[in-house]
GROMACS .gro file of C-alpha atoms in nm:
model
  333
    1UNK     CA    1   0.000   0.000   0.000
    2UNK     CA    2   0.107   0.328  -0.033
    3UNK     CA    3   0.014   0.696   0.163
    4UNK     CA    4   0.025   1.076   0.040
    5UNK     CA    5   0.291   1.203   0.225
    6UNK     CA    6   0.063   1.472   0.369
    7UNK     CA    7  -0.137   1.200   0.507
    8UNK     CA    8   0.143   1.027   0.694
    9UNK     CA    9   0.231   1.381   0.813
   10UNK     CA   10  -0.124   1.473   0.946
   11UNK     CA   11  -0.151   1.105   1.138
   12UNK     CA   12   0.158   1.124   1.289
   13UNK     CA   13   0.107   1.490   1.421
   14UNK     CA   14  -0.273   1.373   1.537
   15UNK     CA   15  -0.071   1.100   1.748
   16UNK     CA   16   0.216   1.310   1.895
   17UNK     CA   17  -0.022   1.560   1.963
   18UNK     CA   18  -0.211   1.324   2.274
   19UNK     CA   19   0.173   1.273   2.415
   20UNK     CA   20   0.266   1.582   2.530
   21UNK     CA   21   0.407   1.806   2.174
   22UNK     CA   22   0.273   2.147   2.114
   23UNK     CA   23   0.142   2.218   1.836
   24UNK     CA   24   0.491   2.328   1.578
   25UNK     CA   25   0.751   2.067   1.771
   26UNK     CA   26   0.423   1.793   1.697
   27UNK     CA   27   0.426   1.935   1.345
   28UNK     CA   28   0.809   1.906   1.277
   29UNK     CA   29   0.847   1.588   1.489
   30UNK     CA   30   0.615   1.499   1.266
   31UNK     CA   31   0.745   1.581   0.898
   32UNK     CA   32   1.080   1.425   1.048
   33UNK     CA   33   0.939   1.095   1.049
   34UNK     CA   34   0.753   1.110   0.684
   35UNK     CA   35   1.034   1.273   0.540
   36UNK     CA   36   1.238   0.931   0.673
   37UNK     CA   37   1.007   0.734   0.497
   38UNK     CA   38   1.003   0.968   0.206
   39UNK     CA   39   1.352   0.901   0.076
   40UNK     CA   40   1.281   0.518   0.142
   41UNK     CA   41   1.450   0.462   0.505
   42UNK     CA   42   1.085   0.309   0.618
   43UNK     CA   43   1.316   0.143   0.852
   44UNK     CA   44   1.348   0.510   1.068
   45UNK     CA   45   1.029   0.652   0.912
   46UNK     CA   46   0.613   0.482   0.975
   47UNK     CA   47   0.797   0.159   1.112
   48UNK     CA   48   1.000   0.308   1.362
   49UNK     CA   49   0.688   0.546   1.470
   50UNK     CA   50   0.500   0.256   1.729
   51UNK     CA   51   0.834   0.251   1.929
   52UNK     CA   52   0.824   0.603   1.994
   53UNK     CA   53   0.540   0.638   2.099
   54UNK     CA   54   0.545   0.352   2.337
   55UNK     CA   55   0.907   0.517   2.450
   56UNK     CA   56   0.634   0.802   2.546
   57UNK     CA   57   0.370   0.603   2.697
   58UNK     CA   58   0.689   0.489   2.971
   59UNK     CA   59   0.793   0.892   2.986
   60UNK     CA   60   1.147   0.786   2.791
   61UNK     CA   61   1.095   1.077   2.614
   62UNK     CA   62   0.994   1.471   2.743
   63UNK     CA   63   0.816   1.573   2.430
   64UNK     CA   64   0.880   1.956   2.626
   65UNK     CA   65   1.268   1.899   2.671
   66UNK     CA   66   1.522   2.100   2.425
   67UNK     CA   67   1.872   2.047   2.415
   68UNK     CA   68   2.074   2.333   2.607
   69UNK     CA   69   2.459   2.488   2.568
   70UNK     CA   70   2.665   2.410   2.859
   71UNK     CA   71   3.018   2.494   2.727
   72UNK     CA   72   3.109   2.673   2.490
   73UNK     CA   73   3.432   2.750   2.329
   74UNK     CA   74   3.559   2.905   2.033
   75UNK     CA   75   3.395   2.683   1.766
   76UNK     CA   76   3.354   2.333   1.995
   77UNK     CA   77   3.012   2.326   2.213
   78UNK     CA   78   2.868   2.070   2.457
   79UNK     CA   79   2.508   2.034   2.475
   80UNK     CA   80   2.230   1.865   2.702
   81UNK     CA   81   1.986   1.685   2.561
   82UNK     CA   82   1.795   1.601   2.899
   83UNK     CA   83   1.674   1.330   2.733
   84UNK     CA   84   1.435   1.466   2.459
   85UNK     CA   85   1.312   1.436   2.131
   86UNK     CA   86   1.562   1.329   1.977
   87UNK     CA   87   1.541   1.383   1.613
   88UNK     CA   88   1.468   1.775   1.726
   89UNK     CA   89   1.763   1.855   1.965
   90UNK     CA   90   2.045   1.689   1.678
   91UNK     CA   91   1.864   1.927   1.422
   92UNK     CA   92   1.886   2.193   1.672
   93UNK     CA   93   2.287   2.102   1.739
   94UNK     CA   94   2.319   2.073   1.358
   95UNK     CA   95   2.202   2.424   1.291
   96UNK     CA   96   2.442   2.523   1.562
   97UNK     CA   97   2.754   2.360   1.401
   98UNK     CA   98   2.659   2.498   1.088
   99UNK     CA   99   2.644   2.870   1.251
  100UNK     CA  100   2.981   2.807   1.395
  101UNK     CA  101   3.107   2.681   1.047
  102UNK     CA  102   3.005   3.002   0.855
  103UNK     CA  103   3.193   3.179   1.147
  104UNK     CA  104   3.539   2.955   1.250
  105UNK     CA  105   3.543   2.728   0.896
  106UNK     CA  106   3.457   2.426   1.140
  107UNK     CA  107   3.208   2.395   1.409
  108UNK     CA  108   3.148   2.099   1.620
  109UNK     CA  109   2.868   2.031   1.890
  110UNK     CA  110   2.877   1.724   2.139
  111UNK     CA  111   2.533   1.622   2.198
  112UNK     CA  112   2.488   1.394   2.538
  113UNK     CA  113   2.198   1.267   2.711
  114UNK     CA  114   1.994   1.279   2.406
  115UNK     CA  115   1.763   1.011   2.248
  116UNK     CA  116   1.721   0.816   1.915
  117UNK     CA  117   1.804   1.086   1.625
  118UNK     CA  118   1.618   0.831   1.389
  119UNK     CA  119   1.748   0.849   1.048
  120UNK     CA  120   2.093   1.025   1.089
  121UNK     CA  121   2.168   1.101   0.768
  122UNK     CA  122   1.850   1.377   0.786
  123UNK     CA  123   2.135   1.559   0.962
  124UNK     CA  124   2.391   1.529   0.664
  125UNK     CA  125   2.171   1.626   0.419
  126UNK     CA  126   2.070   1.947   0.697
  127UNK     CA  127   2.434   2.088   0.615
  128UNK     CA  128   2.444   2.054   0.299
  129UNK     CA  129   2.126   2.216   0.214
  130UNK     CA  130   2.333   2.502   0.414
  131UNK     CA  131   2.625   2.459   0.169
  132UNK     CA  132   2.817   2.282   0.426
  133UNK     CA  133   3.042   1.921   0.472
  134UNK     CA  134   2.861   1.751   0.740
  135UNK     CA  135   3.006   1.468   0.963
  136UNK     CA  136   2.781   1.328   1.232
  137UNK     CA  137   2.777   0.975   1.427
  138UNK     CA  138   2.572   0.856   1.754
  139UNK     CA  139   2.623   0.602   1.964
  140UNK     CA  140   2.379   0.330   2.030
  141UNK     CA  141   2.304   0.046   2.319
  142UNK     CA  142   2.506  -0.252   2.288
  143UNK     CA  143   2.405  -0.453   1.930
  144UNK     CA  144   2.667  -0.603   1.791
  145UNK     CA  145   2.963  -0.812   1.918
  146UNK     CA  146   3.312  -0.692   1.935
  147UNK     CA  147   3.548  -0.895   1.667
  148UNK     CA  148   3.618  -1.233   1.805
  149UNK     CA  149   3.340  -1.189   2.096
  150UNK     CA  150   2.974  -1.335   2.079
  151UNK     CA  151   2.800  -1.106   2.338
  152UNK     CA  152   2.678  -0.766   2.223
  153UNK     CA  153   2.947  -0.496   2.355
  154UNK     CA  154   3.000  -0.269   2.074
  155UNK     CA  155   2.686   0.015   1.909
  156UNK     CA  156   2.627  -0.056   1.550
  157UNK     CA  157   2.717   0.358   1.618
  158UNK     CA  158   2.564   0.527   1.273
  159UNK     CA  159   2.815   0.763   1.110
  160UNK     CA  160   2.711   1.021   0.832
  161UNK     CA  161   2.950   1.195   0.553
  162UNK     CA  162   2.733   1.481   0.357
  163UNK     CA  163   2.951   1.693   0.075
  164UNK     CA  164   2.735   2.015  -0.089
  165UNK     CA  165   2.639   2.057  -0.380
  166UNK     CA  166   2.438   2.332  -0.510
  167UNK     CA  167   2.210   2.178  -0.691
  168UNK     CA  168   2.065   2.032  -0.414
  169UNK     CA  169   2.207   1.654  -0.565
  170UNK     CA  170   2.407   1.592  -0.272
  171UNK     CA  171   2.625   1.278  -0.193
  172UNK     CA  172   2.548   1.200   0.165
  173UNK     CA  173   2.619   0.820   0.291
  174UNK     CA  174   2.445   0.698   0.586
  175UNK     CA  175   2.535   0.428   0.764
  176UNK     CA  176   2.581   0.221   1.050
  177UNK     CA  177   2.913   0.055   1.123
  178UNK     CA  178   2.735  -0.313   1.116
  179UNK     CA  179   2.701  -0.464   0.791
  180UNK     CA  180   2.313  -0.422   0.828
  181UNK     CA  181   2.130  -0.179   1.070
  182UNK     CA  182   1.854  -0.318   1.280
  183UNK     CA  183   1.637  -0.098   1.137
  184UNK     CA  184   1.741  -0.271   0.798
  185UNK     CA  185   1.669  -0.617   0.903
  186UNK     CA  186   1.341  -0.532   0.993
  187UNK     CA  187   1.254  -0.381   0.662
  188UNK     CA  188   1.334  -0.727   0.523
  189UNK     CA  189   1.152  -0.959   0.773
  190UNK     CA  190   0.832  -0.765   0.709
  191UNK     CA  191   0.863  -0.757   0.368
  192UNK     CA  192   0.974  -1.140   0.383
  193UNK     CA  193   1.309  -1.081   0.246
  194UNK     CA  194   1.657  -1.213   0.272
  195UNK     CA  195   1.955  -0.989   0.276
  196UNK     CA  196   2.167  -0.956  -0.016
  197UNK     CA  197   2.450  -1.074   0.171
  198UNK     CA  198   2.505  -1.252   0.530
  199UNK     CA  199   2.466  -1.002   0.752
  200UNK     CA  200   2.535  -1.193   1.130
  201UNK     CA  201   2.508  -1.470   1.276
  202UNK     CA  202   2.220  -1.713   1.318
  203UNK     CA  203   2.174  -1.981   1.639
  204UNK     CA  204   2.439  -2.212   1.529
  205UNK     CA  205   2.695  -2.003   1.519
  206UNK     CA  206   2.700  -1.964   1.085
  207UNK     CA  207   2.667  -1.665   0.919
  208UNK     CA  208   2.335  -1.629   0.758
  209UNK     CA  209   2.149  -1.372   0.541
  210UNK     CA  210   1.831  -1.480   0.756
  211UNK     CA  211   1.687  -1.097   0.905
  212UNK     CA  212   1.502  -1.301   1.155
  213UNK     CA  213   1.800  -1.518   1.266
  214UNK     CA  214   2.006  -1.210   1.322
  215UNK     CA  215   1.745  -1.017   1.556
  216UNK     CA  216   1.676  -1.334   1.748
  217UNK     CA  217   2.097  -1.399   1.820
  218UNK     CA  218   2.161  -1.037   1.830
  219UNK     CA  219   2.545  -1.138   1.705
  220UNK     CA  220   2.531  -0.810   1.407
  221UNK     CA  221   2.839  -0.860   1.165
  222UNK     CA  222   3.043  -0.511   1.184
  223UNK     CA  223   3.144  -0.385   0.831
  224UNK     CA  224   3.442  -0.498   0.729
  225UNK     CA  225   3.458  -0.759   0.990
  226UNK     CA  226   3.767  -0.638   1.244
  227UNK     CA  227   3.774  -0.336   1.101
  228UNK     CA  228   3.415  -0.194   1.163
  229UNK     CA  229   3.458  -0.322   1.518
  230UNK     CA  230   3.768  -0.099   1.575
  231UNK     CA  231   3.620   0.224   1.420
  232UNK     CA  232   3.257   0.164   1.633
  233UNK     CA  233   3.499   0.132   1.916
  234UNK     CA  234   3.683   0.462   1.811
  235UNK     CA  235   3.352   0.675   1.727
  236UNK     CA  236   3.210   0.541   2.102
  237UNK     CA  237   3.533   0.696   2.244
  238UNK     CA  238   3.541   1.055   2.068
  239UNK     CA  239   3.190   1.112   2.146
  240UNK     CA  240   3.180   0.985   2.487
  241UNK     CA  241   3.475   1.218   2.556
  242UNK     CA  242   3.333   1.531   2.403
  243UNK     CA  243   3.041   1.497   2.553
  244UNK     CA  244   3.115   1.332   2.886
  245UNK     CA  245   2.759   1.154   2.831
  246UNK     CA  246   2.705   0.785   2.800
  247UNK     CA  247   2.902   0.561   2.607
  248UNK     CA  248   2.746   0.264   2.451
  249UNK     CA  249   2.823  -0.031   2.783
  250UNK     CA  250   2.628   0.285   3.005
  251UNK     CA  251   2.360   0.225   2.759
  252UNK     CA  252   2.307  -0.091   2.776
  253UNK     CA  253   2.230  -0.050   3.174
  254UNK     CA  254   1.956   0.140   3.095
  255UNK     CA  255   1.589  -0.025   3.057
  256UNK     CA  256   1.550   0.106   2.702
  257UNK     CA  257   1.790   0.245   2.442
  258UNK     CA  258   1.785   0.647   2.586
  259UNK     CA  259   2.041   0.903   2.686
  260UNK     CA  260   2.236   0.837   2.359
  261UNK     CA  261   2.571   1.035   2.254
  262UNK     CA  262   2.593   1.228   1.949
  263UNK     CA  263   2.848   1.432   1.748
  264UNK     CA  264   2.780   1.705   1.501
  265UNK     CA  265   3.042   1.879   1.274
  266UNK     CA  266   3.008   2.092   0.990
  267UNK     CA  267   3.252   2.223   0.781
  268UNK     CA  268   3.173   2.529   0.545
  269UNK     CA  269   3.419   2.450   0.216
  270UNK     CA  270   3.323   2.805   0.132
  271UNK     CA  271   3.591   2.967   0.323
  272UNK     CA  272   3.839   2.782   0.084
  273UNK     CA  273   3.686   2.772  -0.212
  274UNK     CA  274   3.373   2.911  -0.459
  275UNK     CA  275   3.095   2.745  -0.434
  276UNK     CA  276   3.201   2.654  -0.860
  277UNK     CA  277   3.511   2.547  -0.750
  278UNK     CA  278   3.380   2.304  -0.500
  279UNK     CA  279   3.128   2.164  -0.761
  280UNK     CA  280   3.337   2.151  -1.016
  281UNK     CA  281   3.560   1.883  -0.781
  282UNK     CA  282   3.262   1.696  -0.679
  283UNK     CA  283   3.090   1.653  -1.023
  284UNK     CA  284   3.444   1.555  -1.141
  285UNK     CA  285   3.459   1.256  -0.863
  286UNK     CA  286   3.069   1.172  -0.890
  287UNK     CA  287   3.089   1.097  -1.284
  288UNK     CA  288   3.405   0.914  -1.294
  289UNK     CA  289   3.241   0.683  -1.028
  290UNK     CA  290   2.885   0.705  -1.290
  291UNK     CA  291   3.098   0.627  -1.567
  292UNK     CA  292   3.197   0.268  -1.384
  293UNK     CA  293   3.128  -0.050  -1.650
  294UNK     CA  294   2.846  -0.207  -1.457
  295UNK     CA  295   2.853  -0.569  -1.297
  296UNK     CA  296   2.541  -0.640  -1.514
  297UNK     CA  297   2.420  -0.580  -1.824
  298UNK     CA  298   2.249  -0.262  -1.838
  299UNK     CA  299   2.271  -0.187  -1.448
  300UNK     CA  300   2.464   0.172  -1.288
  301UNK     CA  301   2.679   0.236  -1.073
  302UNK     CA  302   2.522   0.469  -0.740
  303UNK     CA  303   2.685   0.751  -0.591
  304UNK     CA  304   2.545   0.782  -0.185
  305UNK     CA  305   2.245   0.955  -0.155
  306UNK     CA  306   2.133   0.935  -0.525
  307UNK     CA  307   1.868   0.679  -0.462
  308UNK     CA  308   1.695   0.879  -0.139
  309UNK     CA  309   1.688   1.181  -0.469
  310UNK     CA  310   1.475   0.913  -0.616
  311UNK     CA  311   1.277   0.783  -0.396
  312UNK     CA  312   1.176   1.130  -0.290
  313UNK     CA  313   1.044   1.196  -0.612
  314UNK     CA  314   0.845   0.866  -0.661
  315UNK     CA  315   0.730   0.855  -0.326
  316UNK     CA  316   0.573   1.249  -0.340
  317UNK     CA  317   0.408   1.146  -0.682
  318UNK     CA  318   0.269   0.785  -0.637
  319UNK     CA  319   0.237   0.802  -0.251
  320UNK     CA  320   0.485   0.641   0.055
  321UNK     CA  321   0.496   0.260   0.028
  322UNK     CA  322   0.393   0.178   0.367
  323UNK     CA  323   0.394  -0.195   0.593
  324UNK     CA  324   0.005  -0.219   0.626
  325UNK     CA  325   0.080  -0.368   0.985
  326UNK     CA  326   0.257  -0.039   1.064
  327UNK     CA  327   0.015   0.200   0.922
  328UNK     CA  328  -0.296  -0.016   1.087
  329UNK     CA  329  -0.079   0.051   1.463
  330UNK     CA  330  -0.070   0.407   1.396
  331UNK     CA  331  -0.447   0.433   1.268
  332UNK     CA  332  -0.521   0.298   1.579
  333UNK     CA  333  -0.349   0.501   1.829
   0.00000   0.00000   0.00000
């Protein structure tokens, strides 16, 4: 099935509205999570909605609380998130690292005590729509296994790259540091799909492409197997110590995944170059990668981001595919 995106919208507000959101953070919160779904992330759009809102039913969430400043210096910040809405304090920190950017070149905010940012690339594409390089990661509860362990220690921790462009066409890769995001493997399960490659571990101990094997052992394969575990470790670290907030073993002490620990950079290439300089390098990357011979016969070669571009536009003009079990819940509420 698929929804007008103004429909998803106007549901999701009428929800958020009975748990506590005035009227514009219920409207924004709102567009956040059909903009998700939008460029095809369904994973952090309509099917991650339900678990919000139960994270509000339990009071996980202040739909009132905004993120505050409490250090500032030069172009490096540390903010509160006092445990929030999360999607809406990272876009406020994002707006902030952008501000610094236009003034220092660089600006960075450390985000603690924050929740779930949902889809963090929405935070990449943010700064570049502001002509800026934007780096962002968050940390997560403990998901995934450090190399050569079987237990969850390590976050899957999401980390975002965004470079402008000013046509608005800009390459922005989101992704977490496991080979698959949870979010991912649910996508697949409800659509009774496989992944395209193993992706974990199921309850023998084999690796399996199985979505519902993977949630049920919990043992997530990192990208690039020792190498994803070391940079999940490493992105834990830097934003633990920015922020002084939670790192990802702190997390998983907590009943539900809350009080997360997020970075923000931005980076304004302006102050270097013309905005024609800096396209002309970036178109010059983006169609030597286009102009790849494909694996198959009359298939192309993707640069990150260019298939949200798409599914924006299909989804606006034929409607937002949508898990009829997911749309039913939030009918309902």
């Amino acid at each position: 099935m698929r929804i007008p995106y103004e429909t998803m919208v106007s549901e999701f507000k009428r929800v958020l509205l009975k748990y506590g959101f005035d009227e514009a953070r219920a409207q924004d919160a709102a567009e956040i999570f059909a903009q998700n779904s939008l460029a095809g992330v369904y994973s952090h759009g309509l099917n991650r909605f339900p678990r919000v809102v139960a994270y509000l039913q339990k009071g996980l969430i202040d739909p009132k609380a905004e993120a505050t400043c409490e250090l500032s210096f030069g172009a490096f910040e540390r903010w509160n998130g006092h445990r929030g809405f999360g999607p809406l304090n990272a876009r406020a920190a994002m707006d902030r690292a952008v501000e610094l950017a236009k003034q220092f070149g660089i600006g960075l905010v450390a985000l603690g005590n924050n929740n779930h940012w949902m889809r963090g690339g929405s935070y990449g594409w943010q700064a570049a729509d502001q002509g800026c390089i934007g780096i962002c990661w968050s940390n997560t509860c403990p998901n995934m296994p450090a190399w050569g362990g079987v237990d969850p220690r390590l976050g899957n921790n999401p980390l975002v790259l965004a470079i402008p462009r000013s046509n608005g066409e800009h390459v922005v890769i989101d992704c977490a540091i496991s080979q698959f995001s949870y979010g991912k493997l649910e996508t697949c399960r409800l659509n009774g799909q496989s992944l395209p490659v193993p992706g974990g571990y199921d309850t023998q101990g084999n690796l399996t492409a199985d979505p519902a094997q993977i949630e049920q052992t919990r043992r997530m394969l990192p990208m690039g197997y020792w190498k994803g575990s070391g940079i999940s470790i490493a992105l834990d670290l830097i934003a633990t110590v920015l922020t002084n907030g939670n790192p990802v073993h702190t997390i998983g002490t907590f009943e539900d995944e809350v009080g997360l620990t997020q970075i923000m950079i931005a980076i304004d290439p302006g102050k270097a170059n013309s905005p024609e300089l800096t396209d002309e390098i970036v178109d010059g990357i983006i169609a030597d990668v286009k102009s790849s011979i494909p694996e198959k016969e009359g298939g192309q070669v993707y640069y990150p981001g260019e298939n949200a571009l798409r599914n924006r536009k299909e989804n606006l003009e034929l409607g937002i595919p949508a898990a009829e079990e997911k749309w039913n819940q939030v009918l309902a509420m």
